[in-house]
PDB file of C-alpha atoms in Angstrom:
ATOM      1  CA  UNK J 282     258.485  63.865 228.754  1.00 91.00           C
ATOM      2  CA  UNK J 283     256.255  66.820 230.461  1.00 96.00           C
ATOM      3  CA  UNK J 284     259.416  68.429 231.513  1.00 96.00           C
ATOM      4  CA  UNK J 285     261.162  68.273 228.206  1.00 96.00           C
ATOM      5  CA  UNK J 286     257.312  69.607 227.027  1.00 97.00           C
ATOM      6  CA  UNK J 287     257.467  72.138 229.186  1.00 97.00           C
ATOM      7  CA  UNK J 288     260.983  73.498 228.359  1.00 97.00           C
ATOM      8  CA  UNK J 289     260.468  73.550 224.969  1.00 96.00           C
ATOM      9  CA  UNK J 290     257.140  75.098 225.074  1.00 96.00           C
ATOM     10  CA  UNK J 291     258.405  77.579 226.813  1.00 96.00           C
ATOM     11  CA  UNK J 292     261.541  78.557 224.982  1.00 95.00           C
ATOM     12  CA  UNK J 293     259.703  78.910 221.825  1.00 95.00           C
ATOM     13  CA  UNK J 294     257.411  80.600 223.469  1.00 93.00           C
ATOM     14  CA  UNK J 295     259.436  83.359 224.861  1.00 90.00           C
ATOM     15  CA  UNK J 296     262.145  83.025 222.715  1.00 89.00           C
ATOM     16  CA  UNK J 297     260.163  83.266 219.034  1.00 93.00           C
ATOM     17  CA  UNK J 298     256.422  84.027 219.649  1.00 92.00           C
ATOM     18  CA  UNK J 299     256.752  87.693 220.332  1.00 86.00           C
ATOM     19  CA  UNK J 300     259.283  88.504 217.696  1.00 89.00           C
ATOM     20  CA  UNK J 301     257.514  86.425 215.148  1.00 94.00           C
ATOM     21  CA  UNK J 302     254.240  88.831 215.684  1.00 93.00           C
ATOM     22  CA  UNK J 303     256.000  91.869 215.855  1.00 89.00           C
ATOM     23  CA  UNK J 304     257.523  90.867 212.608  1.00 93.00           C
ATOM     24  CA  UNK J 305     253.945  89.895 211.013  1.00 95.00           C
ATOM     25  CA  UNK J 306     251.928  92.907 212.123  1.00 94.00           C
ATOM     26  CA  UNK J 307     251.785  96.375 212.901  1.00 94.00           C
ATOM     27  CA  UNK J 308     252.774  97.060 216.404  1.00 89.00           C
ATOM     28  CA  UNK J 309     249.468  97.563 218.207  1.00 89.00           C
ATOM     29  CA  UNK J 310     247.808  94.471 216.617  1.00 94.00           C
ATOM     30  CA  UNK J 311     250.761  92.716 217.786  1.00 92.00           C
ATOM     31  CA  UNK J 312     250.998  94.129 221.503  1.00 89.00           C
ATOM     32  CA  UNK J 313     247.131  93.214 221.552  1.00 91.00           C
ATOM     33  CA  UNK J 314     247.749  90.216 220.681  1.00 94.00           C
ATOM     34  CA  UNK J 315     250.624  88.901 222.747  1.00 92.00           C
ATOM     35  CA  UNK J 316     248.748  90.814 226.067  1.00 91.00           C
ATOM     36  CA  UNK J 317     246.036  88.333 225.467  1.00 92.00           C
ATOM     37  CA  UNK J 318     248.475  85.138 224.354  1.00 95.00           C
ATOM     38  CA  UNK J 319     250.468  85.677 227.548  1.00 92.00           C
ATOM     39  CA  UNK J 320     247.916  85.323 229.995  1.00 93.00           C
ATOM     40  CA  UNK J 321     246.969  82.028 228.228  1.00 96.00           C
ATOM     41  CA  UNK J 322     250.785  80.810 228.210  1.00 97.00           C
ATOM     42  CA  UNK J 323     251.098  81.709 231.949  1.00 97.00           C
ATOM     43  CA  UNK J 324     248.289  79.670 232.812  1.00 98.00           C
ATOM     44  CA  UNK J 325     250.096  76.426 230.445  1.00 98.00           C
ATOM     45  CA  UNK J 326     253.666  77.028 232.422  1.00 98.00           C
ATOM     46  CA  UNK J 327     250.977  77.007 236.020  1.00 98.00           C
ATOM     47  CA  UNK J 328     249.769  73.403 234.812  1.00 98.00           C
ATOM     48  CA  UNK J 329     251.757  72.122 233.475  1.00 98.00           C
ATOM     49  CA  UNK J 330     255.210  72.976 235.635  1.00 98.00           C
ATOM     50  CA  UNK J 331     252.031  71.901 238.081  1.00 98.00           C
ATOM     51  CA  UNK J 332     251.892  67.905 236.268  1.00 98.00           C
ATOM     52  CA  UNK J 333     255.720  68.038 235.506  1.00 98.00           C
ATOM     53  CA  UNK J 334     256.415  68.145 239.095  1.00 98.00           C
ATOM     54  CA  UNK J 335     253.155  66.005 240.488  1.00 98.00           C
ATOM     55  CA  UNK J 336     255.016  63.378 238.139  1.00 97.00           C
ATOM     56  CA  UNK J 337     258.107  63.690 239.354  1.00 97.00           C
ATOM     57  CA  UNK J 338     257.326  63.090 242.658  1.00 97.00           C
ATOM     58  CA  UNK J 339     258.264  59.609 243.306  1.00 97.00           C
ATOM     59  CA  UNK J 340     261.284  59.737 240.750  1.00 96.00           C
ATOM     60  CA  UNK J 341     263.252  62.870 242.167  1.00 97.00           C
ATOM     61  CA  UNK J 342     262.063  65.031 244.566  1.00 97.00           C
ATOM     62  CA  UNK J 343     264.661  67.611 243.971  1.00 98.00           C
ATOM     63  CA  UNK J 344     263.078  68.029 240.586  1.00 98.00           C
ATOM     64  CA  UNK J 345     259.849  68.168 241.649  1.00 98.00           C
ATOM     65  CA  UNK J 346     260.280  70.802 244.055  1.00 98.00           C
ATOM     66  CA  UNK J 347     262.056  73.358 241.641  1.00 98.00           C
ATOM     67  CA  UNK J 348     259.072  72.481 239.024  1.00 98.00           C
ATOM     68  CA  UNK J 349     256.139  73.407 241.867  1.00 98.00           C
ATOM     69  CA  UNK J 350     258.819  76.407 242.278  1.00 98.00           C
ATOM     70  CA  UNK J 351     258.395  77.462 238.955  1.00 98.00           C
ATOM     71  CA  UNK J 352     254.210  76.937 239.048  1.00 98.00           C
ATOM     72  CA  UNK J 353     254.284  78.619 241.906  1.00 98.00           C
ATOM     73  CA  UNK J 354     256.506  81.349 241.068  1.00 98.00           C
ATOM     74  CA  UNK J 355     254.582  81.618 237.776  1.00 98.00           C
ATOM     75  CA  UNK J 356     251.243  82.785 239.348  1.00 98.00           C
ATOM     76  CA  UNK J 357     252.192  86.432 240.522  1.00 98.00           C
ATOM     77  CA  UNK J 358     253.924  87.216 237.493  1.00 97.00           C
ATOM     78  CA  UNK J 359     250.529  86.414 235.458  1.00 97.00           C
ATOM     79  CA  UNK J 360     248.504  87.820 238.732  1.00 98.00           C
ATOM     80  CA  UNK J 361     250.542  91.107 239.270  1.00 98.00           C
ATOM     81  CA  UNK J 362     253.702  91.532 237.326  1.00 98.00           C
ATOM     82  CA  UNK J 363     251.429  91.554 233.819  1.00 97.00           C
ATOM     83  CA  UNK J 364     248.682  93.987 234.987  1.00 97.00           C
ATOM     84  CA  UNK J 365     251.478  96.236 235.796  1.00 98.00           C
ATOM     85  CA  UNK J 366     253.611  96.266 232.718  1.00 97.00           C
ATOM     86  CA  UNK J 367     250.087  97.026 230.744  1.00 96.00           C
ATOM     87  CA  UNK J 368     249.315  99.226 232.575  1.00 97.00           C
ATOM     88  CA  UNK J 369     252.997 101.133 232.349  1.00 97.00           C
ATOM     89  CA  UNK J 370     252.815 100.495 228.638  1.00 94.00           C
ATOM     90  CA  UNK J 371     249.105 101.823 228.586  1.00 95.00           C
ATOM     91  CA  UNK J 372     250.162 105.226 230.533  1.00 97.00           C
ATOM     92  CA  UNK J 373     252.918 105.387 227.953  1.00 96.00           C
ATOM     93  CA  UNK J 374     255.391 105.166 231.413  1.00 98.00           C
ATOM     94  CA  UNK J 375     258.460 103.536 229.142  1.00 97.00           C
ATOM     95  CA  UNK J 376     261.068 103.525 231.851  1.00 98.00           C
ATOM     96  CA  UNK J 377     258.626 101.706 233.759  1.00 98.00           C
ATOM     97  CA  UNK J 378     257.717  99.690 231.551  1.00 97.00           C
ATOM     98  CA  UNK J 379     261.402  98.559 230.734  1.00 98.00           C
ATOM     99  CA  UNK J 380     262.215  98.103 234.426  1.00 98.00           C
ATOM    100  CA  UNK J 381     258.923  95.526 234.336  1.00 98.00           C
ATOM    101  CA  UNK J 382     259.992  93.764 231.279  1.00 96.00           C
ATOM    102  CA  UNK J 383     263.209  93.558 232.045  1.00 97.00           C
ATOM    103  CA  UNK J 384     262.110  91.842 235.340  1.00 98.00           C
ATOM    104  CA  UNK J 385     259.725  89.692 233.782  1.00 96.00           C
ATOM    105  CA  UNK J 386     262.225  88.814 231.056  1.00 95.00           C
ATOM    106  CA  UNK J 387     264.725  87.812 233.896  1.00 97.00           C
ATOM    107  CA  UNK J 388     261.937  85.478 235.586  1.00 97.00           C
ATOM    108  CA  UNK J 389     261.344  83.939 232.151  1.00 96.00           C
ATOM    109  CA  UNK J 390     264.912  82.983 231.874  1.00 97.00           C
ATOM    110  CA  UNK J 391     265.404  81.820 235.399  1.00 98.00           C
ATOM    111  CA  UNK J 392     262.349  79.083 234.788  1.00 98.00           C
ATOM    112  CA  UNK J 393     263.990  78.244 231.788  1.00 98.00           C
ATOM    113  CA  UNK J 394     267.489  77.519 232.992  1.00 98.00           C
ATOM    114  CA  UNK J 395     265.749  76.143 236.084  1.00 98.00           C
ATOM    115  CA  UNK J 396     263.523  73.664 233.623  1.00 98.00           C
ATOM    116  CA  UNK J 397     266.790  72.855 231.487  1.00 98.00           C
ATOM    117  CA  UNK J 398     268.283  71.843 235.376  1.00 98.00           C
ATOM    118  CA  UNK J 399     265.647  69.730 235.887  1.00 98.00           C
ATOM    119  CA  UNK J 400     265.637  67.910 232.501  1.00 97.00           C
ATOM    120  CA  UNK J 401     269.982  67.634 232.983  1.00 97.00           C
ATOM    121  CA  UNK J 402     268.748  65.956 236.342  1.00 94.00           C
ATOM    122  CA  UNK J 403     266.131  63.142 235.499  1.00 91.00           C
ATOM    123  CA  UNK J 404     266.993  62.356 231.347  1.00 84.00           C
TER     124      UNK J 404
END
């Protein structure tokens, strides 16, 4: 059930959130916004990838390893990867910037198809 919690957190997350405040506000409101909403939602995939896998542990430990892959994985793209792409967007650097998203956009889908894996594997 943390898995499937997990998955779909994070799809709607990535998949709706942003779009649905760039929609709602004016640009910068929403770019302050989601800079601040995805340091929180990095630190929710950390934990709770981190209690998907811990629970998976004596079930599949396949599973569990590609879910403390994705914590894991999930801590230098909050540590590093975000700092940088604000900072490209701050210096108004948008090739940059794209390369960064794009790159961080990859990494979101990777956890995501590796998260659907995992749910194909234990449900």
């Amino acid at each position: 059930m943390t898995t499937a919690f997990l998955f779909g957190g994070t799809l709607l997350y990535s998949s709706a959130f942003a779009a649905f405040l760039f929609k709602t506000l004016p640009p910068d409101e929403a770019g302050a916004l989601l800079r601040k909403a995805f340091a929180s939602f990095y630190l929710w995939l950390i934990a709770t990838a981190s209690l998907a896998a811990a629970l998976l542990v004596n079930i599949d430990p396949i599973a569990c390893a590609i879910l403390a892959v994705v914590a894991v994985a999930t801590i230098p793209l909050r540590q590093q990867l975000m700092p940088a792409i604000n900072r490209a967007a701050d210096a108004g650097e948008r090739k940059q910037f794209n390369r960064l998203h794009l790159f961080s956009v990859l990494a979101g889908l990777i956890q995501i198809a590796a998260m659907a894996y995992v749910l194909l594997r234990v449900f």
